Coordinates of N, CA and C and ligand atoms in Angstrom, one line a residue:
M1 N 152.8 137.3 168.1 CA 154.1 137.2 167.4 C 153.9 136.5 166.1
S2 N 153.1 135.4 166.1 CA 153.0 134.6 164.9 C 152.1 135.4 163.9
D3 N 151.5 136.5 164.3 CA 150.7 137.3 163.4 C 151.6 138.3 162.7
A4 N 152.8 138.5 163.2 CA 153.7 139.6 162.6 C 154.2 139.1 161.3
R5 N 154.3 140.0 160.3 CA 154.9 139.7 159.1 C 156.5 139.8 159.2
G6 N 157.1 138.8 158.5 CA 158.6 138.8 158.5 C 159.1 139.8 157.6
R7 N 160.4 140.0 157.7 CA 161.1 141.0 156.8 C 162.2 140.3 156.1
L8 N 162.2 140.4 154.8 CA 163.2 139.8 153.9 C 164.1 140.8 153.2
V9 N 165.3 140.5 153.0 CA 166.2 141.3 152.1 C 166.7 140.3 151.0
V10 N 166.6 140.6 149.7 CA 166.9 139.7 148.7 C 168.1 140.3 147.9
L11 N 169.1 139.5 147.7 CA 170.3 139.9 146.9 C 170.3 139.2 145.5
I12 N 170.4 140.0 144.5 CA 170.4 139.4 143.1 C 171.6 139.9 142.3
S13 N 171.8 139.3 141.2 CA 172.8 139.7 140.2 C 172.2 139.8 138.8
G14 N 171.0 139.1 138.6 CA 170.6 138.9 137.2 C 169.1 139.0 137.0
R15 N 168.6 137.9 136.4 CA 167.2 137.9 135.9 C 166.2 138.0 137.0
G16 N 166.4 137.3 138.1 CA 165.4 137.5 139.2 C 164.2 136.6 139.2
R17 N 164.3 135.4 138.6 CA 163.2 134.5 138.6 C 162.9 134.0 140.1
N18 N 163.9 133.8 140.8 CA 163.7 133.4 142.3 C 163.1 134.6 143.0
L19 N 163.6 135.8 142.7 CA 163.0 137.0 143.4 C 161.5 137.1 143.0
Q20 N 161.2 136.8 141.8 CA 159.8 136.9 141.3 C 158.9 135.9 142.1
A21 N 159.5 134.7 142.4 CA 158.8 133.7 143.1 C 158.5 134.2 144.5
F22 N 159.5 134.9 145.1 CA 159.2 135.5 146.5 C 158.2 136.6 146.4
I23 N 158.2 137.4 145.4 CA 157.2 138.5 145.2 C 155.8 137.8 145.2
E24 N 155.7 136.8 144.4 CA 154.4 136.1 144.3 C 154.0 135.5 145.6
A25 N 154.9 134.8 146.2 CA 154.6 134.1 147.5 C 154.3 135.0 148.6
T26 N 154.9 136.2 148.7 CA 154.5 137.2 149.7 C 153.2 137.8 149.4
R27 N 152.9 138.0 148.1 CA 151.6 138.6 147.7 C 150.4 137.6 148.0
D28 N 150.6 136.3 147.7 CA 149.5 135.4 147.8 C 149.4 134.8 149.2
G29 N 150.3 135.2 150.1 CA 150.2 134.8 151.5 C 150.9 133.5 151.9
R30 N 151.5 132.8 150.9 CA 152.2 131.6 151.3 C 153.4 131.9 152.1
V31 N 154.0 133.0 151.9 CA 155.2 133.5 152.7 C 154.7 134.8 153.4
R32 N 154.6 134.7 154.7 CA 154.0 135.9 155.4 C 155.2 136.8 155.8
A33 N 155.6 137.6 154.8 CA 156.7 138.5 155.0 C 156.6 139.6 153.9
D34 N 157.3 140.7 154.2 CA 157.5 141.7 153.2 C 158.9 141.8 152.8
I35 N 159.2 142.0 151.5 CA 160.5 142.2 151.0 C 160.9 143.7 151.2
A36 N 161.8 143.9 152.2 CA 162.1 145.3 152.6 C 163.0 145.9 151.6
L37 N 163.9 145.2 150.9 CA 164.9 145.7 150.0 C 165.4 144.6 149.1
V38 N 165.7 145.0 147.9 CA 166.4 144.2 146.9 C 167.7 144.9 146.6
I39 N 168.8 144.2 146.7 CA 170.1 144.7 146.4 C 170.7 144.0 145.2
S40 N 171.2 144.7 144.2 CA 171.9 144.0 143.1 C 173.3 144.6 143.0
N41 N 174.3 143.7 142.7 CA 175.6 144.2 142.5 C 175.9 144.6 141.1
R42 N 174.8 144.5 140.3 CA 174.9 144.9 138.9 C 173.7 145.8 138.5
A43 N 174.1 147.0 138.0 CA 173.0 148.0 137.6 C 172.1 147.4 136.5
D44 N 172.6 146.5 135.7 CA 171.8 146.0 134.6 C 171.0 144.8 134.9
A45 N 170.9 144.4 136.1 CA 170.2 143.2 136.5 C 168.7 143.4 136.2
A46 N 168.1 142.4 135.4 CA 166.7 142.5 135.0 C 165.8 142.4 136.2
G47 N 166.3 141.8 137.2 CA 165.4 141.6 138.5 C 165.1 142.9 139.1
L48 N 165.9 144.0 138.9 CA 165.6 145.3 139.6 C 164.3 145.8 139.1
A49 N 164.0 145.6 137.8 CA 162.7 146.1 137.3 C 161.5 145.3 137.9
L50 N 161.7 144.0 138.1 CA 160.7 143.2 138.7 C 160.4 143.7 140.1
A51 N 161.4 144.1 140.9 CA 161.2 144.6 142.2 C 160.5 146.0 142.2
Q52 N 161.0 146.8 141.3 CA 160.4 148.2 141.2 C 158.9 148.1 140.8
A53 N 158.6 147.1 139.9 CA 157.2 147.0 139.4 C 156.3 146.5 140.6
A54 N 157.0 145.8 141.6 CA 156.2 145.4 142.7 C 156.2 146.4 143.9
G55 N 156.8 147.5 143.7 CA 156.9 148.6 144.7 C 157.9 148.3 145.8
I56 N 158.9 147.5 145.5 CA 159.9 147.2 146.5 C 161.1 148.1 146.3
P57 N 161.7 148.7 147.4 CA 162.9 149.5 147.3 C 164.0 148.7 146.7
T58 N 164.8 149.3 145.9 CA 166.0 148.6 145.3 C 167.2 149.5 145.5
Q59 N 168.4 148.8 145.6 CA 169.6 149.5 145.7 C 170.6 148.8 144.9
V60 N 171.4 149.5 144.1 CA 172.6 148.9 143.4 C 173.8 149.2 144.1
I61 N 174.6 148.2 144.5 CA 175.9 148.3 145.1 C 176.8 147.6 144.2
S62 N 177.5 148.3 143.4 CA 178.4 147.7 142.4 C 179.7 147.3 143.0
H63 N 180.1 146.0 142.9 CA 181.3 145.6 143.5 C 182.5 146.3 142.9
R64 N 182.3 146.8 141.7 CA 183.5 147.5 141.0 C 183.8 148.8 141.6
D65 N 182.9 149.3 142.4 CA 183.2 150.6 143.1 C 184.0 150.5 144.4
Y66 N 184.4 149.2 144.7 CA 185.1 149.0 146.0 C 186.4 148.3 145.8
P67 N 187.4 148.8 146.5 CA 188.8 148.3 146.3 C 189.0 146.8 146.6
T68 N 188.2 146.3 147.6 CA 188.4 145.0 148.1 C 187.0 144.3 148.3
R69 N 187.0 143.0 148.3 CA 185.7 142.3 148.6 C 185.2 142.7 150.0
E70 N 186.2 142.9 151.0 CA 185.8 143.3 152.3 C 185.0 144.6 152.3
A71 N 185.5 145.5 151.5 CA 184.9 146.9 151.5 C 183.5 146.8 150.9
F72 N 183.4 146.0 149.8 CA 182.1 145.8 149.2 C 181.1 145.2 150.2
D73 N 181.6 144.1 150.8 CA 180.7 143.5 151.8 C 180.3 144.4 152.9
A74 N 181.2 145.2 153.4 CA 180.9 146.1 154.5 C 179.8 147.1 154.1
Q75 N 179.9 147.6 152.8 CA 178.8 148.5 152.3 C 177.5 147.7 152.3
M76 N 177.5 146.5 151.9 CA 176.2 145.7 151.9 C 175.7 145.5 153.3
V77 N 176.5 145.2 154.2 CA 176.1 145.0 155.6 C 175.5 146.4 156.1
A78 N 176.1 147.5 155.7 CA 175.6 148.8 156.2 C 174.2 149.1 155.5
A79 N 174.0 148.6 154.3 CA 172.8 148.9 153.6 C 171.6 148.0 154.2
I80 N 172.0 146.8 154.5 CA 171.0 145.8 155.0 C 170.6 146.0 156.4
G81 N 171.6 146.3 157.3 CA 171.4 146.3 158.7 C 170.2 147.1 159.2
P82 N 169.9 148.3 158.7 CA 168.8 149.1 159.2 C 167.4 148.5 158.9
H83 N 167.4 147.5 158.0 CA 166.1 146.9 157.7 C 165.8 145.7 158.6
Q84 N 166.8 145.4 159.4 CA 166.6 144.3 160.4 C 165.9 143.1 159.9
P85 N 166.4 142.5 158.8 CA 165.7 141.4 158.2 C 165.7 140.1 159.1
D86 N 164.7 139.3 159.0 CA 164.6 138.0 159.6 C 165.5 137.0 158.8
L87 N 165.5 137.2 157.4 CA 166.3 136.4 156.6 C 166.9 137.3 155.4
V88 N 168.1 136.9 155.1 CA 168.7 137.5 153.9 C 168.9 136.4 152.9
L89 N 168.3 136.6 151.7 CA 168.2 135.6 150.7 C 169.1 135.9 149.5
L90 N 170.0 135.0 149.2 CA 170.8 135.1 147.9 C 170.0 134.4 146.8
A91 N 169.7 135.2 145.8 CA 168.8 134.6 144.7 C 169.4 134.9 143.4
G92 N 170.4 134.0 143.0 CA 171.2 134.3 141.8 C 172.2 135.4 142.0
F93 N 172.6 135.5 143.3 CA 173.7 136.5 143.6 C 175.0 135.9 143.3
M94 N 175.8 136.6 142.6 CA 177.0 136.0 142.0 C 178.4 136.4 142.6
R95 N 178.4 137.1 143.7 CA 179.7 137.4 144.3 C 179.9 136.6 145.6
I96 N 181.1 136.0 145.6 CA 181.5 135.3 146.8 C 181.6 136.3 148.0
L97 N 181.0 135.9 149.1 CA 180.9 136.8 150.3 C 182.0 136.4 151.3
T98 N 182.5 137.5 151.9 CA 183.6 137.3 152.9 C 183.1 137.1 154.3
A99 N 184.0 136.7 155.2 CA 183.6 136.3 156.6 C 182.8 137.4 157.3
G100 N 183.2 138.7 157.0 CA 182.5 139.8 157.7 C 181.0 139.8 157.4
F101 N 180.7 139.6 156.1 CA 179.3 139.5 155.7 C 178.6 138.3 156.3
I102 N 179.2 137.2 156.2 CA 178.6 135.9 156.7 C 178.3 136.1 158.2
R103 N 179.3 136.6 158.9 CA 179.1 136.7 160.4 C 177.9 137.6 160.8
A104 N 177.8 138.7 160.0 CA 176.7 139.7 160.3 C 175.3 139.0 160.2
F105 N 175.2 138.0 159.4 CA 173.8 137.4 159.1 C 173.8 135.9 159.4
E106 N 174.8 135.4 160.1 CA 174.9 134.0 160.3 C 173.6 133.4 160.8
G107 N 173.2 132.3 160.2 CA 172.0 131.6 160.6 C 170.7 132.2 160.0
R108 N 170.9 133.4 159.4 CA 169.7 134.0 158.7 C 169.9 134.2 157.2
L109 N 171.0 133.6 156.7 CA 171.5 133.8 155.4 C 171.3 132.5 154.6
L110 N 170.5 132.6 153.5 CA 170.2 131.4 152.7 C 170.6 131.6 151.3
N111 N 170.9 130.5 150.6 CA 171.1 130.5 149.1 C 170.4 129.4 148.5
I112 N 170.1 129.5 147.2 CA 169.6 128.4 146.4 C 170.7 128.1 145.4
H113 N 171.1 126.9 145.3 CA 172.2 126.5 144.4 C 171.6 125.4 143.4
P114 N 171.9 125.6 142.1 CA 171.3 124.7 141.1 C 172.0 123.4 140.9
S115 N 172.1 122.7 142.0 CA 172.7 121.3 141.9 C 172.3 120.5 143.1
L116 N 172.5 119.2 143.1 CA 172.2 118.4 144.2 C 173.5 118.3 145.1
L117 N 173.7 119.4 145.9 CA 174.9 119.5 146.7 C 174.9 118.2 147.6
P118 N 176.1 117.7 147.9 CA 177.4 118.3 147.6 C 178.0 118.2 146.2
R119 N 177.2 117.6 145.3 CA 177.7 117.6 143.9 C 177.7 119.0 143.3
Y120 N 178.7 119.4 142.6 CA 178.8 120.6 141.8 C 178.6 121.9 142.6
P121 N 179.5 122.2 143.6 CA 179.5 123.5 144.1 C 180.1 124.4 143.0
G122 N 179.9 125.7 143.1 CA 180.5 126.7 142.1 C 179.6 126.9 140.9
L123 N 180.2 127.2 139.8 CA 179.4 127.6 138.6 C 179.2 126.5 137.6
D124 N 178.4 126.8 136.6 CA 178.1 125.9 135.4 C 177.7 124.5 135.9
T125 N 176.7 124.5 136.8 CA 176.3 123.2 137.4 C 175.5 122.3 136.4
H126 N 174.7 123.0 135.5 CA 173.9 122.2 134.6 C 174.8 121.5 133.6
A127 N 175.8 122.2 133.1 CA 176.7 121.6 132.1 C 177.5 120.5 132.8
K128 N 177.8 120.6 134.0 CA 178.6 119.6 134.7 C 177.8 118.3 134.9
A129 N 176.5 118.5 135.3 CA 175.6 117.3 135.5 C 175.5 116.6 134.1
L130 N 175.4 117.3 133.0 CA 175.2 116.7 131.7 C 176.5 116.0 131.3
A131 N 177.7 116.7 131.6 CA 179.0 116.1 131.2 C 179.2 114.8 131.9
N132 N 178.7 114.7 133.2 CA 178.9 113.5 133.9 C 177.8 112.4 133.7
G133 N 176.9 112.7 132.8 CA 175.9 111.7 132.5 C 174.9 111.4 133.6
D134 N 174.7 112.4 134.5 CA 173.8 112.2 135.7 C 172.4 111.9 135.2
A135 N 171.8 111.0 135.8 CA 170.3 110.7 135.5 C 169.4 111.7 136.2
E136 N 169.9 112.2 137.4 CA 169.1 113.1 138.2 C 169.9 114.4 138.4
H137 N 169.2 115.5 138.4 CA 169.8 116.8 138.7 C 168.8 117.6 139.5
G138 N 169.1 118.7 140.0 CA 168.2 119.5 140.8 C 168.7 120.7 141.4
A139 N 168.2 121.1 142.6 CA 168.6 122.3 143.3 C 168.5 122.1 144.8
S140 N 169.3 122.9 145.5 CA 169.4 122.8 147.0 C 169.3 124.2 147.6
V141 N 168.6 124.2 148.7 CA 168.5 125.5 149.5 C 169.4 125.2 150.7
H142 N 170.4 126.1 151.0 CA 171.3 125.8 152.1 C 171.6 127.1 152.8
L143 N 172.0 126.9 154.1 CA 172.5 128.0 154.9 C 173.9 128.4 154.4
V144 N 174.1 129.7 154.3 CA 175.4 130.1 153.7 C 176.4 130.3 154.9
T145 N 177.5 129.6 154.7 CA 178.7 129.7 155.6 C 179.9 130.2 154.7
E146 N 181.0 130.3 155.4 CA 182.2 130.7 154.6 C 182.6 129.8 153.5
E147 N 182.3 128.5 153.7 CA 182.7 127.5 152.7 C 181.7 127.6 151.6
L148 N 182.2 127.9 150.4 CA 181.4 128.1 149.2 C 180.5 127.0 148.9
D149 N 179.2 127.2 148.9 CA 178.2 126.2 148.7 C 178.3 125.0 149.6
G150 N 178.9 125.2 150.8 CA 179.2 124.1 151.7 C 178.4 124.1 153.0
G151 N 177.5 125.1 153.1 CA 176.7 125.2 154.4 C 175.7 124.1 154.4
P152 N 175.1 123.9 155.6 CA 174.1 122.8 155.7 C 172.9 122.9 154.8
V153 N 172.6 121.8 154.0 CA 171.5 121.8 153.1 C 170.2 121.6 153.8
L154 N 169.2 122.4 153.6 CA 168.0 122.3 154.3 C 167.0 121.5 153.5
L155 N 166.9 121.7 152.2 CA 166.0 121.0 151.3 C 166.6 120.9 149.9
Q156 N 166.5 119.7 149.3 CA 166.9 119.6 147.9 C 165.9 118.7 147.2
A157 N 165.6 119.0 145.9 CA 164.7 118.3 145.1 C 165.3 118.0 143.8
S158 N 164.9 116.9 143.1 CA 165.6 116.5 141.9 C 164.5 116.2 140.8
L159 N 165.0 116.2 139.6 CA 164.2 115.8 138.4 C 165.1 114.9 137.6
S160 N 164.4 114.2 136.6 CA 165.2 113.3 135.7 C 165.8 114.1 134.5
V161 N 167.0 113.9 134.2 CA 167.6 114.5 133.0 C 167.1 113.7 131.8
H162 N 166.7 114.5 130.8 CA 166.2 113.9 129.5 C 167.4 113.7 128.6
A163 N 167.2 112.7 127.7 CA 168.3 112.4 126.8 C 168.6 113.6 125.9
D164 N 167.6 114.4 125.6 CA 167.9 115.5 124.6 C 168.1 116.8 125.4
D165 N 168.3 116.8 126.7 CA 168.6 118.0 127.4 C 169.9 118.7 127.0
D166 N 169.9 120.0 126.9 CA 171.2 120.7 126.9 C 171.2 121.6 128.2
A167 N 172.2 122.3 128.4 CA 172.3 123.1 129.7 C 171.2 124.1 129.8
Q168 N 170.7 124.6 128.7 CA 169.6 125.6 128.8 C 168.3 125.0 129.1
T169 N 168.0 123.9 128.5 CA 166.7 123.2 128.8 C 166.6 122.7 130.2
L170 N 167.8 122.2 130.6 CA 167.9 121.6 132.0 C 167.8 122.7 133.0
A171 N 168.5 123.8 132.8 CA 168.4 125.0 133.7 C 167.0 125.5 133.8
A172 N 166.3 125.5 132.7 CA 164.9 126.1 132.7 C 164.0 125.2 133.5
R173 N 164.1 123.8 133.3 CA 163.2 122.9 134.1 C 163.6 123.0 135.6
V174 N 164.9 123.0 135.9 CA 165.2 123.1 137.3 C 164.6 124.4 137.9
M175 N 164.7 125.5 137.2 CA 164.1 126.7 137.7 C 162.6 126.6 137.9
D176 N 161.9 126.2 136.8 CA 160.4 126.2 136.9 C 159.8 125.2 137.8
E177 N 160.4 124.0 137.8 CA 159.8 122.9 138.5 C 160.4 122.8 139.9
I178 N 161.6 123.3 140.2 CA 162.2 123.1 141.5 C 162.4 124.4 142.2
E179 N 163.3 125.3 141.6 CA 163.8 126.4 142.4 C 162.7 127.3 142.9
T180 N 161.7 127.6 142.0 CA 160.7 128.6 142.4 C 159.7 128.0 143.4
R181 N 159.8 126.7 143.6 CA 158.9 126.1 144.6 C 159.6 125.9 146.0
I182 N 160.9 125.3 145.9 CA 161.5 125.0 147.2 C 162.0 126.1 147.9
Y183 N 162.4 127.2 147.2 CA 163.0 128.3 148.0 C 162.0 129.1 148.8
P184 N 160.8 129.4 148.2 CA 159.8 130.0 149.0 C 159.3 129.1 150.2
Q185 N 159.3 127.8 149.9 CA 158.8 126.9 151.0 C 159.8 126.9 152.2
V186 N 161.1 126.9 151.9 CA 162.0 126.9 153.0 C 161.9 128.2 153.8
V187 N 161.7 129.3 153.1 CA 161.5 130.6 153.8 C 160.3 130.6 154.6
A188 N 159.2 130.1 154.1 CA 157.9 130.0 154.9 C 158.2 129.2 156.2
W189 N 158.8 128.1 156.0 CA 159.1 127.3 157.2 C 160.0 128.0 158.2
M190 N 161.0 128.6 157.7 CA 161.9 129.3 158.7 C 161.2 130.5 159.4
L191 N 160.4 131.2 158.6 CA 159.7 132.4 159.3 C 158.7 131.9 160.3
G192 N 158.2 130.7 160.1 CA 157.2 130.1 161.0 C 157.9 129.3 162.1
D193 N 159.2 129.3 162.1 CA 160.0 128.5 163.1 C 159.7 127.0 163.0
E194 N 159.2 126.6 161.9 CA 159.0 125.1 161.7 C 160.3 124.5 161.4
L195 N 161.2 125.2 160.7 CA 162.5 124.8 160.3 C 163.5 125.7 161.0
R196 N 164.4 125.1 161.7 CA 165.4 125.9 162.5 C 166.7 125.3 162.4
F197 N 167.7 126.1 162.7 CA 169.1 125.6 162.9 C 169.6 126.0 164.3
V198 N 169.6 125.0 165.1 CA 170.0 125.3 166.5 C 171.1 124.4 167.0
D199 N 172.1 125.0 167.6 CA 173.3 124.2 168.1 C 173.9 123.3 167.0
G200 N 174.0 123.9 165.8 CA 174.6 123.1 164.7 C 173.7 122.0 164.1
Q201 N 172.5 122.0 164.5 CA 171.5 120.9 164.1 C 170.4 121.5 163.3
R202 N 170.0 120.9 162.2 CA 168.8 121.2 161.5 C 167.6 120.6 162.2
R203 N 166.6 121.4 162.5 CA 165.4 120.8 163.2 C 164.2 121.2 162.4
F204 N 163.3 120.2 162.1 CA 162.1 120.4 161.4 C 160.9 119.9 162.2
R205 N 160.0 120.8 162.5 CA 158.9 120.4 163.3 C 159.2 119.5 164.5
G206 N 160.3 120.0 165.2 CA 160.6 119.3 166.5 C 161.6 118.1 166.3
R207 N 161.8 117.7 165.1 CA 162.7 116.5 164.9 C 164.1 117.0 164.4
S208 N 165.1 116.4 164.8 CA 166.4 116.6 164.2 C 166.5 116.0 162.8
L209 N 167.0 116.7 161.8 CA 167.1 116.2 160.5 C 168.5 115.5 160.3
Q210 N 168.5 114.3 159.8 CA 169.8 113.7 159.5 C 170.2 113.9 158.1
Q211 N 169.2 114.2 157.2 CA 169.5 114.6 155.8 C 168.6 115.7 155.4
P212 N 168.8 116.3 154.2 CA 168.0 117.4 153.8 C 166.5 116.9 153.6
L213 N 165.6 117.8 153.8 CA 164.2 117.6 153.4 C 164.2 117.5 151.8
T214 N 163.1 116.9 151.3 CA 163.0 116.6 149.9 C 161.6 117.1 149.4
A215 N 161.4 116.9 148.1 CA 160.1 117.4 147.5 C 158.9 116.7 148.2
R216 N 159.1 115.5 148.7 CA 158.0 114.8 149.4 C 157.5 115.6 150.6
D217 N 158.4 116.4 151.2 CA 158.0 117.2 152.4 C 157.3 118.5 152.1
L218 N 157.3 118.9 150.8 CA 156.6 120.2 150.5 C 155.2 120.3 150.9
D219 N 154.8 121.4 151.5 CA 153.4 121.6 151.8 C 152.6 121.7 150.4
P220 N 151.3 121.3 150.4 CA 150.5 121.3 149.2 C 150.6 122.6 148.4
D221 N 150.6 123.8 149.1 CA 150.7 125.1 148.5 C 151.9 125.3 147.7
F222 N 153.0 124.5 147.9 CA 154.3 124.8 147.3 C 154.6 123.7 146.3
R223 N 153.7 122.8 146.0 CA 154.0 121.8 145.0 C 153.8 122.2 143.6
Ligands
NHR1 N1 179.6 133.2 149.8 C1 180.0 132.4 150.7 N2 180.9 132.8 151.5 N3 179.5 131.1 150.8 C2 178.6 130.7 149.9 O1 178.1 129.5 150.1 C3 178.1 131.6 148.9 C4 178.7 132.9 148.8 C5 178.3 133.7 147.8 C6 177.4 133.3 146.8 C7 176.1 131.6 145.7 C8 176.9 130.6 144.9 C9 176.1 129.6 144.1 O2 174.9 129.3 144.5 C10 176.9 132.0 146.9 C11 177.2 131.1 147.9 C12 179.1 133.0 143.0 C13 180.3 132.2 142.8 C14 181.5 132.8 142.1 O3 182.4 132.1 141.7 C15 180.3 130.9 143.2 C16 179.2 130.4 143.9 C17 178.1 131.2 144.1 C18 178.0 132.5 143.7 N4 181.5 134.2 141.9 C19 182.6 134.9 141.2 C20 183.4 135.7 142.3 O4 184.5 136.0 142.0 C21 182.1 135.9 140.2 C22 181.3 135.2 139.1 C23 180.5 136.2 138.3 O5 180.4 137.4 138.6 O6 179.9 135.7 137.3 O7 182.8 136.2 143.3 O8 176.5 129.1 143.0
GAR2 C1 169.4 130.2 139.6 O1 169.4 129.0 138.9 C2 170.2 130.1 140.9 O2 170.0 128.8 141.5 C3 171.5 130.3 140.3 O3 171.5 131.3 139.3 C4 170.1 131.3 138.8 C5 169.6 132.7 139.1 O4 168.4 132.9 138.4 N1 172.4 130.7 141.3 C6 173.7 130.5 141.2 O5 174.3 129.9 140.3 C7 174.5 131.3 142.3 N2 175.9 131.2 141.9 P1 167.5 134.1 138.8 O6 168.3 135.4 138.8 O7 166.5 134.2 137.6 O8 166.8 133.8 140.1

């Protein structure tokens, strides 16, 4: 069983830097899985070309083609279901998901959010951290529940905000130094059953977690 490769489905809306991190980590063996499908809700997402260049099947499901959020989500569930993914990964996916979608993949659905949750759920997180004069900012990997950016945080890592940072420079450092490292790490741990969510409890290597894992917990390959 532990020799089997996992199956991932990745949902994107844009550039696909986090997707690219998964492509690299599955190629170099840090994440023992195949990306079965990449879905974008936007036909112009640059990440689609990254997937195609890696030989990964892609599908565009435009939310504009559906009368309701529920109808859009039902189409996504129908597209994902046959691939029987171990994990469904939101990677810069920008549509709020309804209960029907969450329920279909509960416990197997992860997101990376560019803030130190519970600070700054929602959008424009880098600008908000700067506006509040935060000394530290970062990103969090969490299980997706119906509550927006409110599911249990599995791992979060931070960096120091520089005096001359603007939202763009800060976003770039959070992406390069944090997001592309912590998200593949969490996926590797979950596929290996080292990190689990059982009976409402986060468990890491047999211990119950009282708070999120941090950068100190990263395996050497993910630093
Ligand atoms: N869905 C649920 N139910 N729960 C979560 O925790 C979710 C989710 C869907 C996406 C990612 C999230 C983020 O990391 C995410 C978490 C989009 C919006 C948003 O307001 C907010 C948070 C996140 C993603 N979307 C607008 C909407 O009307 C559209 C914005 C746009 O298209 O630019 O869906 O930040
Ligand atoms: C990332 O910073 C991700 O954390 C964030 O959008 C960026 C996507 O970049 N996600 C959200 O804000 C979700 N609402 P990418 O497309 O290059 O991976």
